[in-house]
Amino acid sequence: MRGTVHKYGDNINTDIITPGKYMELSIEDMARHAMEGVDEDFYSKVKPGDILVCGKNCGSGSSRETAPRALKAAGISAIVAKSFARIFYRNCFNIGLPVLELPETDEIGDGDTLDINFSSGEVVDLDSGRAYSFAPLPQRLLDMLDAGGLVAQLEQEKNRRGEK
Amino acid sequence: MGMTLAEKILAAKCGKDRVSPNEIVIVPVDCAMMTDILGPRMISDEFDRLGMGIKYPDRVVIVADHYTPAATEHQAEIVDFSRRWAAEHGVSRFYQLEGPCHQLLAEKGYSRPGNIVVGTDSHTCSSGAFGCFGTGIGSTEMLGVLISGEIWFKVPETVRINWSGSLKRGVMAKDIILRTIGEIGHDGATYQSMEFGGDTIEALPMDERICISNMAVEAGAKVGLIQADEKTVEYMLAHGVADAAEAPRYAPDSDARYCRVLNFDAAALEPVVSCPHEVDNVSTVSEAGTVKADQIYIGSCTGGRMSDLRMAASILRGRKVAEGCRLLVSPASRTVWMQALKEGVLGTLSEAGATILASTCGACLGLHSGTIGRGEVCVSTTNRNFIGRQGSKEGSTYLSSAATAAATAVTGRLTDPREFL
């Protein structure tokens, strides 16, 4: 996976990603307001396939799955952060949005191009030339991401059972 | 090596003698709770397309609490959709206008010692006050739980938090949890179980214990557990849970392994506040400086129970809300509302100038019933003060106890409640 980096700081919480006042909207409309708390232009800047890079405690706060879903709908294809809040982390996998914990996010610049290989556990910043490795994801999570999230995985399992 | 409270509950639920941190376990879910805002509307298309049905409809609870009473036509439609979805899928446990879900789970006996409760709201950790493994999950995760009746967890490490000694007058459970989070940090317990104990916690009524467990997620924790005891059973019995005494009341072993142990002295604790815009930005009220308040909000699953309302009334009795300042009170449930009415607490607060609202999540997250405007300051007994949380991102929220909030309502600026006690 390869994409352009949009870089933000620590504690990008769920109220920043999808503010409560927009929770009545559809995911597509919510995406237009994504990250409004820190960047009003986020939606217009992001192209499909781009990568969000944050600092510590990314996705803290609410269990609102609208946060990763709106980011995905805005075009984000992966999130790299120093650390994640646990519900957000789990939500990302469940909706098929890969996320990666990487302590070195300070070295990655806004606008850089990142190349991520989740199976081998490698990230390369094509602008700085720096390469990083991370513990590859457990197979069950890789399978879920490959399927496109929990629902797609359940659907595949159901179809397999039906074929037998 | 012994086990912590979290390990004991998970081991019992997955049928093992023992479990250890980082082990993945699959456990049955005793109660799956969905709210209106993040419940059926978020999963209905995919759920119906899968066509696999709800495995245990009698273990599902749906609570319309965020968009009640509805402020817009769209909110009304979301509540109506939730109600219809419940009926169409055989879920008889649908509640609306009964109050925020976590207080409802406590009062209706769903937060039961030894049980596993998951909810589409991060503050489902409130159930931990009953020695119940309660935690927040996302909507899609909930879809999986509805279909399978179970969930996988990584067994969390446990941080033990001991509070000993007596609280000073005017110092509440809210001060305990804010001080704890100030110390640990807003991500200091990420993925972990926070296990609260010590004679201070044991002496607290259930009302106050729920406030502590409620905010465990604000330190990043998965659960915020307190060992169930006689008080737990008494509370459940008083709320009509006839078989409360039969629930397993696990205790952590004396040789349980903790990743960290923190000890606090309750007698040294002063009223504190979380300053904008992070929950761990904690300062004593006296050191927070001069903060003029536009709105004071006493309510929610964190700070709207009887202990909170009684404390607020004791400070506001015979006094008036300061000029230019508004005090909004939202009792944590219909049950709390009725009790406060009977005790004359709502009358006292109203006479002081408070506006009594429905029991709802509304103002806590800026949905309705107390949204703040540009440049406004709210002193709030809720659980989160993130930028834009209660409305305008140019507004700000200070989190406090009901005592501090009431004292602030009297003076119109952030005030140490001990001045009035």
PDB file of C-alpha atoms in Angstrom, chain B residues 165-321:
ATOM      1  CA  GLY B 165      -8.503   7.475  54.358  1.00  0.00           C
ATOM      2  CA  SER B 166     -11.599   9.657  54.645  1.00  0.00           C
ATOM      3  CA  LEU B 167     -12.622  12.256  52.106  1.00  0.00           C
ATOM      4  CA  LYS B 168     -12.916  15.808  53.366  1.00  0.00           C
ATOM      5  CA  ARG B 169     -16.296  17.461  53.284  1.00  0.00           C
ATOM      6  CA  GLY B 170     -17.057  18.758  49.796  1.00  0.00           C
ATOM      7  CA  VAL B 171     -14.731  16.248  48.130  1.00  0.00           C
ATOM      8  CA  MET B 172     -16.454  13.614  46.012  1.00  0.00           C
ATOM      9  CA  ALA B 173     -15.812  10.466  43.982  1.00  0.00           C
ATOM     10  CA  LYS B 174     -15.459  12.706  40.925  1.00  0.00           C
ATOM     11  CA  ASP B 175     -12.434  14.310  42.556  1.00  0.00           C
ATOM     12  CA  ILE B 176     -11.014  10.826  43.195  1.00  0.00           C
ATOM     13  CA  ILE B 177     -11.258   9.764  39.568  1.00  0.00           C
ATOM     14  CA  LEU B 178     -10.086  13.093  38.140  1.00  0.00           C
ATOM     15  CA  ARG B 179      -7.053  13.050  40.439  1.00  0.00           C
ATOM     16  CA  THR B 180      -6.351   9.433  39.476  1.00  0.00           C
ATOM     17  CA  ILE B 181      -6.518  10.230  35.749  1.00  0.00           C
ATOM     18  CA  GLY B 182      -4.388  13.340  36.295  1.00  0.00           C
ATOM     19  CA  GLU B 183      -1.743  11.058  37.784  1.00  0.00           C
ATOM     20  CA  ILE B 184      -1.973   8.188  35.285  1.00  0.00           C
ATOM     21  CA  GLY B 185      -2.555  10.324  32.186  1.00  0.00           C
ATOM     22  CA  HIS B 186      -5.244  10.068  29.544  1.00  0.00           C
ATOM     23  CA  ASP B 187      -3.546   7.102  27.893  1.00  0.00           C
ATOM     24  CA  GLY B 188      -1.763   5.766  30.956  1.00  0.00           C
ATOM     25  CA  ALA B 189      -4.000   2.709  31.331  1.00  0.00           C
ATOM     26  CA  THR B 190      -4.612   1.991  27.633  1.00  0.00           C
ATOM     27  CA  TYR B 191      -5.688  -1.644  27.071  1.00  0.00           C
ATOM     28  CA  GLN B 192      -5.493  -2.231  30.857  1.00  0.00           C
ATOM     29  CA  SER B 193      -7.936  -3.003  33.619  1.00  0.00           C
ATOM     30  CA  MET B 194      -8.102  -0.355  36.341  1.00  0.00           C
ATOM     31  CA  GLU B 195      -8.938  -2.067  39.628  1.00  0.00           C
ATOM     32  CA  PHE B 196     -10.026   0.354  42.351  1.00  0.00           C
ATOM     33  CA  GLY B 197      -9.918  -0.546  46.020  1.00  0.00           C
ATOM     34  CA  GLY B 198      -9.010   0.539  49.510  1.00  0.00           C
ATOM     35  CA  ASP B 199     -11.115   1.697  52.443  1.00  0.00           C
ATOM     36  CA  THR B 200     -12.081   4.989  50.753  1.00  0.00           C
ATOM     37  CA  ILE B 201     -13.666   3.142  47.830  1.00  0.00           C
ATOM     38  CA  GLU B 202     -15.296   0.590  50.155  1.00  0.00           C
ATOM     39  CA  ALA B 203     -16.894   3.426  52.119  1.00  0.00           C
ATOM     40  CA  LEU B 204     -18.432   5.032  49.019  1.00  0.00           C
ATOM     41  CA  PRO B 205     -22.089   4.434  48.125  1.00  0.00           C
ATOM     42  CA  MET B 206     -22.777   2.769  44.745  1.00  0.00           C
ATOM     43  CA  ASP B 207     -23.760   6.145  43.284  1.00  0.00           C
ATOM     44  CA  GLU B 208     -20.252   7.393  43.807  1.00  0.00           C
ATOM     45  CA  ARG B 209     -18.515   4.159  42.814  1.00  0.00           C
ATOM     46  CA  ILE B 210     -20.265   4.286  39.424  1.00  0.00           C
ATOM     47  CA  CYS B 211     -18.764   7.744  38.831  1.00  0.00           C
ATOM     48  CA  ILE B 212     -15.280   6.284  39.317  1.00  0.00           C
ATOM     49  CA  SER B 213     -15.728   3.262  37.042  1.00  0.00           C
ATOM     50  CA  ASN B 214     -17.479   5.447  34.463  1.00  0.00           C
ATOM     51  CA  MET B 215     -14.309   7.401  33.757  1.00  0.00           C
ATOM     52  CA  ALA B 216     -11.831   4.499  33.526  1.00  0.00           C
ATOM     53  CA  VAL B 217     -11.919   4.848  29.727  1.00  0.00           C
ATOM     54  CA  GLU B 218     -10.666   8.419  30.119  1.00  0.00           C
ATOM     55  CA  ALA B 219      -7.327   6.880  31.111  1.00  0.00           C
ATOM     56  CA  GLY B 220      -7.623   4.533  28.134  1.00  0.00           C
ATOM     57  CA  ALA B 221      -8.676   1.509  30.222  1.00  0.00           C
ATOM     58  CA  LYS B 222     -10.761  -1.401  29.001  1.00  0.00           C
ATOM     59  CA  VAL B 223     -12.571  -1.793  32.331  1.00  0.00           C
ATOM     60  CA  GLY B 224     -12.715   0.010  35.677  1.00  0.00           C
ATOM     61  CA  LEU B 225     -13.485  -2.661  38.231  1.00  0.00           C
ATOM     62  CA  ILE B 226     -14.546  -2.427  41.862  1.00  0.00           C
ATOM     63  CA  GLN B 227     -15.066  -5.598  43.874  1.00  0.00           C
ATOM     64  CA  ALA B 228     -18.760  -6.271  44.550  1.00  0.00           C
ATOM     65  CA  ASP B 229     -19.758  -6.296  48.220  1.00  0.00           C
ATOM     66  CA  GLU B 230     -22.804  -5.957  50.462  1.00  0.00           C
ATOM     67  CA  LYS B 231     -23.396  -2.425  49.223  1.00  0.00           C
ATOM     68  CA  THR B 232     -23.555  -3.713  45.668  1.00  0.00           C
ATOM     69  CA  VAL B 233     -26.168  -6.279  46.615  1.00  0.00           C
ATOM     70  CA  GLU B 234     -28.164  -3.762  48.672  1.00  0.00           C
ATOM     71  CA  TYR B 235     -28.242  -1.332  45.746  1.00  0.00           C
ATOM     72  CA  MET B 236     -29.447  -4.045  43.379  1.00  0.00           C
ATOM     73  CA  LEU B 237     -32.101  -5.263  45.819  1.00  0.00           C
ATOM     74  CA  ALA B 238     -33.306  -1.691  46.338  1.00  0.00           C
ATOM     75  CA  HIS B 239     -33.737  -1.453  42.551  1.00  0.00           C
ATOM     76  CA  GLY B 240     -35.770  -4.632  42.356  1.00  0.00           C
ATOM     77  CA  VAL B 241     -33.084  -7.141  41.367  1.00  0.00           C
ATOM     78  CA  ALA B 242     -34.425  -9.948  43.552  1.00  0.00           C
ATOM     79  CA  ASP B 243     -31.650 -12.487  42.909  1.00  0.00           C
ATOM     80  CA  ALA B 244     -28.793 -10.019  43.439  1.00  0.00           C
ATOM     81  CA  ALA B 245     -27.224 -12.043  46.248  1.00  0.00           C
ATOM     82  CA  GLU B 246     -26.780 -15.043  43.938  1.00  0.00           C
ATOM     83  CA  ALA B 247     -24.338 -13.271  41.604  1.00  0.00           C
ATOM     84  CA  PRO B 248     -20.686 -14.346  42.062  1.00  0.00           C
ATOM     85  CA  ARG B 249     -18.751 -11.700  43.949  1.00  0.00           C
ATOM     86  CA  TYR B 250     -15.138 -12.221  42.922  1.00  0.00           C
ATOM     87  CA  ALA B 251     -12.250 -10.736  44.860  1.00  0.00           C
ATOM     88  CA  PRO B 252      -8.723 -10.273  43.545  1.00  0.00           C
ATOM     89  CA  ASP B 253      -6.210 -12.660  45.108  1.00  0.00           C
ATOM     90  CA  SER B 254      -3.793 -11.232  47.648  1.00  0.00           C
ATOM     91  CA  ASP B 255      -0.906 -12.367  45.433  1.00  0.00           C
ATOM     92  CA  ALA B 256      -2.467 -11.110  42.173  1.00  0.00           C
ATOM     93  CA  ARG B 257       0.040  -9.692  39.701  1.00  0.00           C
ATOM     94  CA  TYR B 258      -0.362  -6.012  38.891  1.00  0.00           C
ATOM     95  CA  CYS B 259       1.560  -4.155  36.208  1.00  0.00           C
ATOM     96  CA  ARG B 260       1.451  -1.105  38.460  1.00  0.00           C
ATOM     97  CA  VAL B 261       0.124  -0.181  41.906  1.00  0.00           C
ATOM     98  CA  LEU B 262      -0.818   3.368  42.817  1.00  0.00           C
ATOM     99  CA  ASN B 263      -1.651   4.522  46.341  1.00  0.00           C
ATOM    100  CA  PHE B 264      -3.554   7.702  47.108  1.00  0.00           C
ATOM    101  CA  ASP B 265      -4.412   9.464  50.362  1.00  0.00           C
ATOM    102  CA  ALA B 266      -8.054  10.557  50.392  1.00  0.00           C
ATOM    103  CA  ALA B 267      -7.586  12.905  53.321  1.00  0.00           C
ATOM    104  CA  ALA B 268      -5.115  14.965  51.272  1.00  0.00           C
ATOM    105  CA  LEU B 269      -7.462  15.286  48.298  1.00  0.00           C
ATOM    106  CA  GLU B 270      -8.901  18.713  47.486  1.00  0.00           C
ATOM    107  CA  PRO B 271     -11.647  19.530  44.976  1.00  0.00           C
ATOM    108  CA  VAL B 272     -10.132  19.329  41.496  1.00  0.00           C
ATOM    109  CA  VAL B 273     -11.104  20.139  37.905  1.00  0.00           C
ATOM    110  CA  SER B 274     -10.053  18.927  34.469  1.00  0.00           C
ATOM    111  CA  CYS B 275      -9.150  22.014  32.505  1.00  0.00           C
ATOM    112  CA  PRO B 276      -9.701  22.303  28.714  1.00  0.00           C
ATOM    113  CA  HIS B 277      -9.266  20.307  26.512  1.00  0.00           C
ATOM    114  CA  GLU B 278      -8.011  17.023  27.964  1.00  0.00           C
ATOM    115  CA  VAL B 279      -9.347  15.021  30.905  1.00  0.00           C
ATOM    116  CA  ASP B 280      -5.885  14.553  32.436  1.00  0.00           C
ATOM    117  CA  ASN B 281      -5.271  18.312  32.546  1.00  0.00           C
ATOM    118  CA  VAL B 282      -6.136  18.266  36.252  1.00  0.00           C
ATOM    119  CA  SER B 283      -5.622  21.060  38.730  1.00  0.00           C
ATOM    120  CA  THR B 284      -7.041  21.838  42.175  1.00  0.00           C
ATOM    121  CA  VAL B 285      -9.958  24.255  41.989  1.00  0.00           C
ATOM    122  CA  SER B 286      -8.004  26.723  44.083  1.00  0.00           C
ATOM    123  CA  GLU B 287      -5.083  26.688  41.629  1.00  0.00           C
ATOM    124  CA  ALA B 288      -7.162  26.779  38.431  1.00  0.00           C
ATOM    125  CA  GLY B 289      -7.264  30.583  38.516  1.00  0.00           C
ATOM    126  CA  THR B 290     -10.240  32.794  37.774  1.00  0.00           C
ATOM    127  CA  VAL B 291     -12.612  31.089  35.388  1.00  0.00           C
ATOM    128  CA  LYS B 292     -15.899  32.812  34.608  1.00  0.00           C
ATOM    129  CA  ALA B 293     -18.643  30.296  33.847  1.00  0.00           C
ATOM    130  CA  ASP B 294     -21.511  30.822  31.402  1.00  0.00           C
ATOM    131  CA  GLN B 295     -23.131  27.450  31.946  1.00  0.00           C
ATOM    132  CA  ILE B 296     -23.059  24.922  34.769  1.00  0.00           C
ATOM    133  CA  TYR B 297     -24.217  21.436  33.898  1.00  0.00           C
ATOM    134  CA  ILE B 298     -25.027  18.901  36.627  1.00  0.00           C
ATOM    135  CA  GLY B 299     -26.122  15.645  35.079  1.00  0.00           C
ATOM    136  CA  SER B 300     -25.226  12.583  32.995  1.00  0.00           C
ATOM    137  CA  CYS B 301     -24.115   9.016  33.733  1.00  0.00           C
ATOM    138  CA  THR B 302     -21.065  10.523  35.437  1.00  0.00           C
ATOM    139  CA  GLY B 303     -22.442  13.234  37.691  1.00  0.00           C
ATOM    140  CA  GLY B 304     -26.242  13.234  37.850  1.00  0.00           C
ATOM    141  CA  ARG B 305     -27.073  10.665  40.542  1.00  0.00           C
ATOM    142  CA  MET B 306     -28.675  11.249  43.947  1.00  0.00           C
ATOM    143  CA  SER B 307     -25.339  11.868  45.699  1.00  0.00           C
ATOM    144  CA  ASP B 308     -24.634  14.596  43.154  1.00  0.00           C
ATOM    145  CA  LEU B 309     -28.067  16.210  43.277  1.00  0.00           C
ATOM    146  CA  ARG B 310     -28.218  16.121  47.099  1.00  0.00           C
ATOM    147  CA  MET B 311     -24.768  17.687  47.298  1.00  0.00           C
ATOM    148  CA  ALA B 312     -25.747  20.403  44.816  1.00  0.00           C
ATOM    149  CA  ALA B 313     -28.957  21.105  46.746  1.00  0.00           C
ATOM    150  CA  SER B 314     -27.079  21.367  50.040  1.00  0.00           C
ATOM    151  CA  ILE B 315     -24.918  24.118  48.531  1.00  0.00           C
ATOM    152  CA  LEU B 316     -27.685  25.915  46.624  1.00  0.00           C
ATOM    153  CA  ARG B 317     -30.310  25.808  49.415  1.00  0.00           C
ATOM    154  CA  GLY B 318     -31.279  29.395  50.194  1.00  0.00           C
ATOM    155  CA  ARG B 319     -28.867  30.733  47.565  1.00  0.00           C
ATOM    156  CA  LYS B 320     -29.309  31.882  43.960  1.00  0.00           C
ATOM    157  CA  VAL B 321     -27.563  31.098  40.706  1.00  0.00           C
TER     158      VAL B 321
END
